Amino acid sequence: MDPYYLVAVKIAIVGIVCLPITLRSLKKLFNKRMYKYTLGSAFFSAIAIITAPLAVYASQASYVSVIALSFPVMFVLLSTWLLKEKLTHRTVAGIALALAGASIIVLVPFAINHSGGEFYLLGTILAIANGVSAALATILVK
């Protein structure tokens, strides 16, 4: 079967299931206080959805995946700055450990297969924009 058809069917099923829940919660979602957060989250989600495939198109999936390793760090730094959350030593250690493990899994094969070391400026900018916008969308939902 066509993968695009399957994605469309999946989205339709989720939409049908979630529509009654959304309609019941509409007043809570769109009160004056939440309106700007809902619209902001939708805006940054759209940017993240658009920039992800563009980043891969402008470079390579393996290149973008290496940049994607920094997304949790972007999220923690932005939430610390915007939400004034405390950054504990345990959080920093956990992020460092996760980043080190992911780096080993992704960077070693990447270094072996890409010894030329190409740099994709547009792909890098789009991948970073994807990470920042996805983090902002998530933070605004909170």
GROMACS .gro file of C-alpha atoms in nm:
model
  142
    1MET     CA    1   0.000   0.000   0.000
    2ASP     CA    2   0.098   0.357  -0.055
    3PRO     CA    3   0.263   0.499   0.262
    4TYR     CA    4   0.100   0.840   0.210
    5TYR     CA    5  -0.241   0.674   0.205
    6LEU     CA    6  -0.163   0.496   0.532
    7VAL     CA    7  -0.054   0.823   0.695
    8ALA     CA    8  -0.374   0.992   0.575
    9VAL     CA    9  -0.585   0.707   0.717
   10LYS     CA   10  -0.400   0.725   1.048
   11ILE     CA   11  -0.454   1.100   1.072
   12ALA     CA   12  -0.823   1.060   0.985
   13ILE     CA   13  -0.874   0.794   1.254
   14VAL     CA   14  -0.699   1.004   1.518
   15GLY     CA   15  -0.903   1.308   1.410
   16ILE     CA   16  -1.231   1.120   1.437
   17VAL     CA   17  -1.141   0.987   1.783
   18CYS     CA   18  -1.012   1.320   1.913
   19LEU     CA   19  -1.282   1.545   1.766
   20PRO     CA   20  -1.546   1.485   2.039
   21ILE     CA   21  -1.286   1.537   2.312
   22THR     CA   22  -1.166   1.857   2.149
   23LEU     CA   23  -1.517   1.993   2.104
   24ARG     CA   24  -1.596   1.933   2.473
   25SER     CA   25  -1.274   2.108   2.577
   26LEU     CA   26  -1.299   2.397   2.332
   27LYS     CA   27  -1.386   2.660   2.592
   28LYS     CA   28  -1.092   2.554   2.811
   29LEU     CA   29  -0.852   2.556   2.517
   30PHE     CA   30  -0.952   2.894   2.380
   31ASN     CA   31  -1.005   3.115   2.678
   32LYS     CA   32  -0.821   3.447   2.670
   33ARG     CA   33  -0.533   3.324   2.882
   34MET     CA   34  -0.470   3.005   2.683
   35TYR     CA   35  -0.539   3.150   2.339
   36LYS     CA   36  -0.191   3.294   2.286
   37TYR     CA   37  -0.023   2.975   2.412
   38THR     CA   38  -0.237   2.754   2.186
   39LEU     CA   39  -0.170   2.968   1.880
   40GLY     CA   40   0.201   2.998   1.965
   41SER     CA   41   0.235   2.625   2.007
   42ALA     CA   42   0.053   2.562   1.678
   43PHE     CA   43   0.276   2.815   1.501
   44PHE     CA   44   0.603   2.667   1.631
   45SER     CA   45   0.477   2.312   1.566
   46ALA     CA   46   0.409   2.406   1.205
   47ILE     CA   47   0.760   2.549   1.172
   48ALA     CA   48   0.908   2.232   1.321
   49ILE     CA   49   0.706   2.010   1.087
   50ILE     CA   50   0.809   2.213   0.782
   51THR     CA   51   1.178   2.251   0.867
   52ALA     CA   52   1.244   1.882   0.949
   53PRO     CA   53   1.209   1.743   0.595
   54LEU     CA   54   1.362   2.058   0.444
   55ALA     CA   55   1.673   2.006   0.659
   56VAL     CA   56   1.706   1.648   0.536
   57TYR     CA   57   1.646   1.761   0.177
   58ALA     CA   58   1.914   2.032   0.208
   59SER     CA   59   2.170   1.790   0.352
   60GLN     CA   60   2.151   1.424   0.453
   61ALA     CA   61   1.945   1.238   0.710
   62SER     CA   62   2.259   1.121   0.889
   63TYR     CA   63   2.385   1.480   0.910
   64VAL     CA   64   2.054   1.608   1.050
   65SER     CA   65   2.039   1.324   1.302
   66VAL     CA   66   2.373   1.434   1.446
   67ILE     CA   67   2.238   1.787   1.492
   68ALA     CA   68   1.917   1.641   1.639
   69LEU     CA   69   2.124   1.510   1.929
   70SER     CA   70   2.129   1.866   2.061
   71PHE     CA   71   1.747   1.900   2.069
   72PRO     CA   72   1.706   1.789   2.434
   73VAL     CA   73   1.974   2.037   2.534
   74MET     CA   74   1.790   2.315   2.346
   75PHE     CA   75   1.468   2.216   2.521
   76VAL     CA   76   1.623   2.222   2.869
   77LEU     CA   77   1.800   2.553   2.808
   78LEU     CA   78   1.489   2.720   2.665
   79SER     CA   79   1.265   2.589   2.943
   80THR     CA   80   1.516   2.703   3.203
   81TRP     CA   81   1.524   3.049   3.048
   82LEU     CA   82   1.154   3.093   2.963
   83LEU     CA   83   0.986   2.904   3.248
   84LYS     CA   84   1.247   2.990   3.511
   85GLU     CA   85   1.287   2.622   3.598
   86LYS     CA   86   1.580   2.518   3.810
   87LEU     CA   87   1.863   2.333   3.642
   88THR     CA   88   1.994   2.078   3.890
   89HIS     CA   89   2.322   1.890   3.879
   90ARG     CA   90   2.128   1.567   3.834
   91THR     CA   91   1.952   1.707   3.525
   92VAL     CA   92   2.279   1.824   3.375
   93ALA     CA   93   2.439   1.485   3.442
   94GLY     CA   94   2.145   1.301   3.287
   95ILE     CA   95   2.151   1.515   2.975
   96ALA     CA   96   2.528   1.476   2.943
   97LEU     CA   97   2.504   1.097   2.981
   98ALA     CA   98   2.221   1.071   2.726
   99LEU     CA   99   2.404   1.300   2.484
  100ALA     CA  100   2.725   1.098   2.520
  101GLY     CA  101   2.544   0.769   2.457
  102ALA     CA  102   2.357   0.903   2.157
  103SER     CA  103   2.677   1.055   2.022
  104ILE     CA  104   2.855   0.722   2.039
  105ILE     CA  105   2.568   0.547   1.861
  106VAL     CA  106   2.539   0.808   1.584
  107LEU     CA  107   2.877   0.977   1.549
  108VAL     CA  108   3.099   0.668   1.521
  109PRO     CA  109   2.922   0.529   1.213
  110PHE     CA  110   2.884   0.882   1.078
  111ALA     CA  111   3.260   0.944   1.113
  112ILE     CA  112   3.341   0.613   0.946
  113ASN     CA  113   3.107   0.668   0.651
  114HIS     CA  114   3.168   1.042   0.603
  115SER     CA  115   3.538   1.092   0.629
  116GLY     CA  116   3.511   1.384   0.383
  117GLY     CA  117   3.346   1.597   0.649
  118GLU     CA  118   3.102   1.796   0.436
  119PHE     CA  119   2.927   2.093   0.595
  120TYR     CA  120   2.573   2.179   0.489
  121LEU     CA  121   2.497   2.538   0.594
  122LEU     CA  122   2.131   2.542   0.492
  123GLY     CA  123   2.071   2.195   0.636
  124THR     CA  124   2.233   2.301   0.963
  125ILE     CA  125   2.025   2.619   0.989
  126LEU     CA  126   1.703   2.431   0.913
  127ALA     CA  127   1.785   2.151   1.160
  128ILE     CA  128   1.857   2.402   1.438
  129ALA     CA  129   1.537   2.591   1.352
  130ASN     CA  130   1.353   2.261   1.375
  131GLY     CA  131   1.494   2.187   1.720
  132VAL     CA  132   1.428   2.534   1.859
  133SER     CA  133   1.075   2.553   1.720
  134ALA     CA  134   0.986   2.204   1.845
  135ALA     CA  135   1.116   2.295   2.190
  136LEU     CA  136   0.921   2.622   2.192
  137ALA     CA  137   0.603   2.443   2.082
  138THR     CA  138   0.643   2.195   2.366
  139ILE     CA  139   0.716   2.466   2.622
  140LEU     CA  140   0.411   2.670   2.516
  141VAL     CA  141   0.187   2.367   2.558
  142LYS     CA  142   0.288   2.347   2.923
   0.00000   0.00000   0.00000
